[in-house]
mmCIF file of C-alpha atoms and ligand atoms in Angstrom:
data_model
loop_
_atom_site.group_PDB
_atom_site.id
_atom_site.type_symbol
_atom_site.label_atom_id
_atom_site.label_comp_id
_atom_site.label_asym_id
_atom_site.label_seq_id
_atom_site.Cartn_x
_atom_site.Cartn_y
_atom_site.Cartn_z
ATOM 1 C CA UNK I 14 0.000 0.000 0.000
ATOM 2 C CA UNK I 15 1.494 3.503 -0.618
ATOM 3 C CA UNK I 16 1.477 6.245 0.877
ATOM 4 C CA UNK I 17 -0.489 9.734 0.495
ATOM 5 C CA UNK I 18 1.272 12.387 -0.878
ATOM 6 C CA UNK I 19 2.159 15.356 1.574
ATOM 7 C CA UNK I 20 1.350 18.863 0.809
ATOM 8 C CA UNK I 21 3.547 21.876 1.445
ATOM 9 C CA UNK I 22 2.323 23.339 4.912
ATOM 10 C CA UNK I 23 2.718 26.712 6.395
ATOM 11 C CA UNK I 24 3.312 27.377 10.219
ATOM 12 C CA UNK I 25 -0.304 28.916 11.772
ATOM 13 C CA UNK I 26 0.779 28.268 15.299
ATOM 14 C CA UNK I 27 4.460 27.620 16.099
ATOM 15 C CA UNK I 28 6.044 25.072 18.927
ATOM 16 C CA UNK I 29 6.670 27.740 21.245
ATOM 17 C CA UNK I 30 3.316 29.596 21.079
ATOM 18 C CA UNK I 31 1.833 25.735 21.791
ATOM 19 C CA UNK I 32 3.681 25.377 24.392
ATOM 20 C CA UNK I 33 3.483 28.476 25.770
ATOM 21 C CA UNK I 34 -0.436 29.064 26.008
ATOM 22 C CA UNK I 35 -0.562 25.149 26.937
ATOM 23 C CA UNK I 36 1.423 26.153 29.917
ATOM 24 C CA UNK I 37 -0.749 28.827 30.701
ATOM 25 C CA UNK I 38 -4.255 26.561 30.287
ATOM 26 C CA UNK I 39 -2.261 23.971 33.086
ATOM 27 C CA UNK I 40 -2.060 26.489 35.363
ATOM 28 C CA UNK I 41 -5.243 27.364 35.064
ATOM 29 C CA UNK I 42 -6.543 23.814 35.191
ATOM 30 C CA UNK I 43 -4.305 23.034 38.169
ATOM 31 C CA UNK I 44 -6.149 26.222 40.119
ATOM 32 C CA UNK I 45 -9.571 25.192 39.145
ATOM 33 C CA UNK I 46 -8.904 21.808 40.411
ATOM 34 C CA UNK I 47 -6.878 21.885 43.452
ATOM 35 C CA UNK I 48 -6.928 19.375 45.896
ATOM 36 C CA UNK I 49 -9.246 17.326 43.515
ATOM 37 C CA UNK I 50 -9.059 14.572 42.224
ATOM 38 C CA UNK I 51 -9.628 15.202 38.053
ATOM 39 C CA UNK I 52 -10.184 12.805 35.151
ATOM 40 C CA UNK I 53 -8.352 13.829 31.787
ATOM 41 C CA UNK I 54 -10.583 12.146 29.183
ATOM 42 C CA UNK I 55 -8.621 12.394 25.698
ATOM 43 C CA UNK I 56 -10.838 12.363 22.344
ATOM 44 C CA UNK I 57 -8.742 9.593 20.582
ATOM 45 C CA UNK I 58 -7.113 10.324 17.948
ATOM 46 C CA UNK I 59 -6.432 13.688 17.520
ATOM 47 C CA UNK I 60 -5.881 14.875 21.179
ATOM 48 C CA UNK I 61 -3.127 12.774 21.910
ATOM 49 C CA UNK I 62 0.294 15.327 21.963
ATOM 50 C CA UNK I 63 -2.083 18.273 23.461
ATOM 51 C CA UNK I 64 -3.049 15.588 25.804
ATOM 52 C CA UNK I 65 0.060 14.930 26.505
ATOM 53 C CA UNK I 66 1.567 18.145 27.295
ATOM 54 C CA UNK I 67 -1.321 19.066 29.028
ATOM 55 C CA UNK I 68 -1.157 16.798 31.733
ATOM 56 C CA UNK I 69 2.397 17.620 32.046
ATOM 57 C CA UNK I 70 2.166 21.352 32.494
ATOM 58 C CA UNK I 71 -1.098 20.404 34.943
ATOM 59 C CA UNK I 72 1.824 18.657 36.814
ATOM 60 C CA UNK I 73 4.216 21.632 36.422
ATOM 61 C CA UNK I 74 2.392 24.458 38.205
ATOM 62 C CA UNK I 75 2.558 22.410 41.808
ATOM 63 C CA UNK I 76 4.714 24.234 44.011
ATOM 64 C CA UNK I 77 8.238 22.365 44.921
ATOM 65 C CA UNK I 78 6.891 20.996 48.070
ATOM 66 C CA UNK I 79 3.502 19.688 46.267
ATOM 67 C CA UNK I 80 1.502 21.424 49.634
ATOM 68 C CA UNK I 81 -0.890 21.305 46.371
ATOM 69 C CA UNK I 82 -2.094 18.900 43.971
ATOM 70 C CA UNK I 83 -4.398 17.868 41.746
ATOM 71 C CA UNK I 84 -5.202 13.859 41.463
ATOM 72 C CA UNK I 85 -5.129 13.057 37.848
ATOM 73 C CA UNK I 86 -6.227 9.860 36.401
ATOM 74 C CA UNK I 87 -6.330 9.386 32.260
ATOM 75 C CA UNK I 88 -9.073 7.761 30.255
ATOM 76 C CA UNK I 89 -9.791 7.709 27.029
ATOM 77 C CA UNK I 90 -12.626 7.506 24.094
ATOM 78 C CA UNK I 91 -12.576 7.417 20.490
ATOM 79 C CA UNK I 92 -14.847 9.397 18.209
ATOM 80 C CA UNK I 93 -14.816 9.746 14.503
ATOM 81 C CA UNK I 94 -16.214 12.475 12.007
ATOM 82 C CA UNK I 95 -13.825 12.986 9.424
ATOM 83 C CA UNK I 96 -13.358 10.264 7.062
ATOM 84 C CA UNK I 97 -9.868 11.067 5.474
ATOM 85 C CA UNK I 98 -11.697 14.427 4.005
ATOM 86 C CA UNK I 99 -11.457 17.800 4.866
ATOM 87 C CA UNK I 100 -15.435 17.803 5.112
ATOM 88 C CA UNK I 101 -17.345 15.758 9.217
ATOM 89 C CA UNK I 102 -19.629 13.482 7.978
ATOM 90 C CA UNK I 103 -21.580 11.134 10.487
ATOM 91 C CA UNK I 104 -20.061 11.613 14.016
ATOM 92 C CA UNK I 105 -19.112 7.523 15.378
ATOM 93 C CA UNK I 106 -18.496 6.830 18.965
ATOM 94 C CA UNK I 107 -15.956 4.156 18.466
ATOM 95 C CA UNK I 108 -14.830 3.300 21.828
ATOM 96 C CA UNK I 109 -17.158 4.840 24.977
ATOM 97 C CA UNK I 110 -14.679 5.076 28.275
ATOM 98 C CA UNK I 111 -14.633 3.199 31.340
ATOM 99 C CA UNK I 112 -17.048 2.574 34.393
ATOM 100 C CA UNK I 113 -14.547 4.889 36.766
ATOM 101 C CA UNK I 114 -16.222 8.073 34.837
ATOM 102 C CA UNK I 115 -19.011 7.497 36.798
ATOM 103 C CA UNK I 116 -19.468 10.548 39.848
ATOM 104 C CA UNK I 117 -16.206 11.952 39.013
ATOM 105 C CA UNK I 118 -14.993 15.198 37.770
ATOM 106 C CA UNK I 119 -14.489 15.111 33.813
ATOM 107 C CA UNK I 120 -12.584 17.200 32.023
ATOM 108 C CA UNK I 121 -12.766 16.609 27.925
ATOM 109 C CA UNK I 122 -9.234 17.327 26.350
ATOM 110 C CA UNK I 123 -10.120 17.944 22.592
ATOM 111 C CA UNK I 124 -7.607 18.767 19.684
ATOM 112 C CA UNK I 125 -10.299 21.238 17.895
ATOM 113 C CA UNK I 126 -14.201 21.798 18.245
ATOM 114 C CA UNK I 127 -15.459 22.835 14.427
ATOM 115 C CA UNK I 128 -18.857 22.124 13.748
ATOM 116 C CA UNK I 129 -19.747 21.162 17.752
ATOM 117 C CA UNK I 130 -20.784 17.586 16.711
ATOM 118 C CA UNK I 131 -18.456 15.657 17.895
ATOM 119 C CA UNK I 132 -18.583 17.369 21.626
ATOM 120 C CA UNK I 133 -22.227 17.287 21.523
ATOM 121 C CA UNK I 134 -22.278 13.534 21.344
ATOM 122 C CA UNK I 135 -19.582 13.377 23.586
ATOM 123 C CA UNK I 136 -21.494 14.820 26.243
ATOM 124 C CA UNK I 137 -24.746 13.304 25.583
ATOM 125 C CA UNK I 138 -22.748 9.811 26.252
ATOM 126 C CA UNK I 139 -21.218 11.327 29.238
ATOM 127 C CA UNK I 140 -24.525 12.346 31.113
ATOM 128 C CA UNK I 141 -25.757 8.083 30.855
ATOM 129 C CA UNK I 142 -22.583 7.201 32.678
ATOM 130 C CA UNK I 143 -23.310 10.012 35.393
ATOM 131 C CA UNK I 144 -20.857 12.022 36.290
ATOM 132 C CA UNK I 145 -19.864 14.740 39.003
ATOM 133 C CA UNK I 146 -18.985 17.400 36.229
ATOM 134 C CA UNK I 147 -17.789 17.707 33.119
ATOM 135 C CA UNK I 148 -15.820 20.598 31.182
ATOM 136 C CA UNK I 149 -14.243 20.864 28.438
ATOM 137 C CA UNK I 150 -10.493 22.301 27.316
ATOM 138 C CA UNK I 151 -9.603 22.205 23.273
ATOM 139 C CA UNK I 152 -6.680 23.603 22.054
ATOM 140 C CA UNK I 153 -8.343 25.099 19.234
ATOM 141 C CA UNK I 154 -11.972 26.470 18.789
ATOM 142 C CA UNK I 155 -13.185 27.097 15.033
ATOM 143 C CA UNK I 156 -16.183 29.183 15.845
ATOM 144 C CA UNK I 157 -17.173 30.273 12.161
ATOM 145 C CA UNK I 158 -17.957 26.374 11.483
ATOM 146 C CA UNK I 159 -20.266 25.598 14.128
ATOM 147 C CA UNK I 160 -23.813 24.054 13.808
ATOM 148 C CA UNK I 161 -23.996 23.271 17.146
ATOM 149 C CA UNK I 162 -23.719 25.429 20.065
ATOM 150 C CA UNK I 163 -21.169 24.258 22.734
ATOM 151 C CA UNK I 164 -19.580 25.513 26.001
ATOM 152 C CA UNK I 165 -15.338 25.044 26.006
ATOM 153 C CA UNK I 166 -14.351 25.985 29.489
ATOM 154 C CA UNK I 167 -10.945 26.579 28.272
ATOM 155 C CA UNK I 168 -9.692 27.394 24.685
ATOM 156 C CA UNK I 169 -5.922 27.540 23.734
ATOM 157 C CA UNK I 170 -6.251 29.281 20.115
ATOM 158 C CA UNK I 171 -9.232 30.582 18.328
ATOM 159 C CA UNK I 172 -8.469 30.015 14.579
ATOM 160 C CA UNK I 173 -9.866 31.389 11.113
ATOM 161 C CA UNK I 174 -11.950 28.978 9.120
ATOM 162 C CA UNK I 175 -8.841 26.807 7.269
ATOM 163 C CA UNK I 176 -8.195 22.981 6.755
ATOM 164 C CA UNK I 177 -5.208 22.946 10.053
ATOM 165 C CA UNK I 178 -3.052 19.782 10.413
ATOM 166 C CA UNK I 179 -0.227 18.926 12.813
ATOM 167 C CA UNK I 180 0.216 18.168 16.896
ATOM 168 C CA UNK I 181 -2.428 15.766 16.703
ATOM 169 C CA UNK I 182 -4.367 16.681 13.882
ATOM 170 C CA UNK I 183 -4.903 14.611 10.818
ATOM 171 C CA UNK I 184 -5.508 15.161 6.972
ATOM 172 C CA UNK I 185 -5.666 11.486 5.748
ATOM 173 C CA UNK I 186 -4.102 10.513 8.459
ATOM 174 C CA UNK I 187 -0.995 12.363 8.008
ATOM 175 C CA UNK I 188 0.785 15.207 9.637
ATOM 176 C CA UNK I 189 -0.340 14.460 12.995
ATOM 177 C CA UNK I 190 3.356 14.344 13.957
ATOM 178 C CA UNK I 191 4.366 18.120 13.492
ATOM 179 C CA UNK I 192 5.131 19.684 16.650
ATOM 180 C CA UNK I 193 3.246 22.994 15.355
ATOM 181 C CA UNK I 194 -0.162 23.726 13.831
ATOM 182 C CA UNK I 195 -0.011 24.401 9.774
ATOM 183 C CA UNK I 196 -2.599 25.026 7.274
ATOM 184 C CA UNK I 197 -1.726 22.840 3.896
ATOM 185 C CA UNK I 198 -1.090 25.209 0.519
ATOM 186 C CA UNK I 199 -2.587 23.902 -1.915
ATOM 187 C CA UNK I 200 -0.505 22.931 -4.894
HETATM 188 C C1 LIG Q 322 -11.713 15.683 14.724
HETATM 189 C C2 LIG Q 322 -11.196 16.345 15.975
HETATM 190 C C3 LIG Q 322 -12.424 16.488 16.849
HETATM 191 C C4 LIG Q 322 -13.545 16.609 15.857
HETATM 192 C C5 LIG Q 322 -14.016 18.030 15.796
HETATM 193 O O1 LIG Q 322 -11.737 14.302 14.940
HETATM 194 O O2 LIG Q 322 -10.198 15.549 16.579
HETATM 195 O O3 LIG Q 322 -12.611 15.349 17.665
HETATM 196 O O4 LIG Q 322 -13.033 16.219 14.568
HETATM 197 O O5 LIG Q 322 -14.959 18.216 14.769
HETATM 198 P P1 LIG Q 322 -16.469 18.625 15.004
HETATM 199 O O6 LIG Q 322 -16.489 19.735 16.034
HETATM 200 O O7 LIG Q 322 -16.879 19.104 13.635
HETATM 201 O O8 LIG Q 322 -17.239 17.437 15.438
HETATM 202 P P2 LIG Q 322 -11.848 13.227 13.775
HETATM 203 O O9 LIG Q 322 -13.262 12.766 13.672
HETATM 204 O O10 LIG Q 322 -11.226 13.758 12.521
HETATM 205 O O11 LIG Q 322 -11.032 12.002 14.311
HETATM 206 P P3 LIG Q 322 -9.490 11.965 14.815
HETATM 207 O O12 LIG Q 322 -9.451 12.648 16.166
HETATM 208 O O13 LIG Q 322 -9.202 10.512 14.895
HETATM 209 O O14 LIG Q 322 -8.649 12.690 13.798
#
């Protein structure tokens, strides 16, 4: 089997701005959450390096002497809307999370929210397995594409309506890799 061709890409958000605001949202995180104990559910696959760093700068803004924390535990669930397109179709929940989401504080760690499908169902799952809370944190929001209204607690980037790939996010499966956000040229 071979593989897709790659397009040229250009740099919308760079490794340093990621990590930057991504240390900012952990420190925010970490404050809304002290002293509690917080599930980090991850939105397989695209969340996985904001996921990542995430729940390492959540880690990071303890004090030395850890006087306080916050408890975090990972799970996971996989949804899927984009069949190697650039257009959702038909939002699948693929795999649904554990038992242990059950009374506990959730907090959703998305790659991007576009149209609001894909969160919607999400949460709709969520609510039959009964939990304490649940919030929401995506790195990046794409308001001008949504059909669905939805509440992210905490955004790292709004971004203009363009096809982005990189940290986590997929054209065809490619490019999730990059360590920076990109928007492909087309060629
Ligand atoms: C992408 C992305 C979000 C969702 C957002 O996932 O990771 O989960 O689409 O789009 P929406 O707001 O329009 O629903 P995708 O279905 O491409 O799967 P992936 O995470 O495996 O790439």
């Amino acid at each position: 089997m071979s593989a897709t061709k790659s397009f040229p890409e250009s740099v919308l958000i760079s490794e340093s701005c990621l990590q930057n605001r991504i240390r900012e949202l952990g420190a925010q995180i970490f404050t809304d959450y002290e002293n509690k104990e917080l599930v980090l559910l991850g939105v397989l696959r695209g969340s996985v390096l904001f996921f990542a760093d995430l729940a390492r700068a959540i880690f990071k803004a303890q004090d030395e002497n850890r006087t306080r924390e916050v408890l975090l535990r990972f799970e996971f669930v996989q949804l899927m809307s984009y069949q190697d397109s650039t257009r959702p179709s038909t939002v699948k929940l693929i795999r649904g999370g554990s038992d242990y989401l059950t009374e506990r504080h959730i907090l959703i760690v998305e790659d991007i929210v576009d149209t609001g499908r894909t969160l919607t169902l999400l949460c709709e799952h969520l609510q039959t397995l009964n939990p304490k809370t649940v919030k929401v944190c995506a790195l990046l929001d794409k308001p001008s594409q949504r059909q669905v209204p939805v509440v992210v607690d905490y955004i790292g980037f709004e971004i203009p309506d363009t096809f982005v790939v990189g940290y986590g996010l997929d054209y065809a499966q490619q490019y999730r890799n990059l360590p920076y956000i990109a928007v492909l040229e087309p060629i």
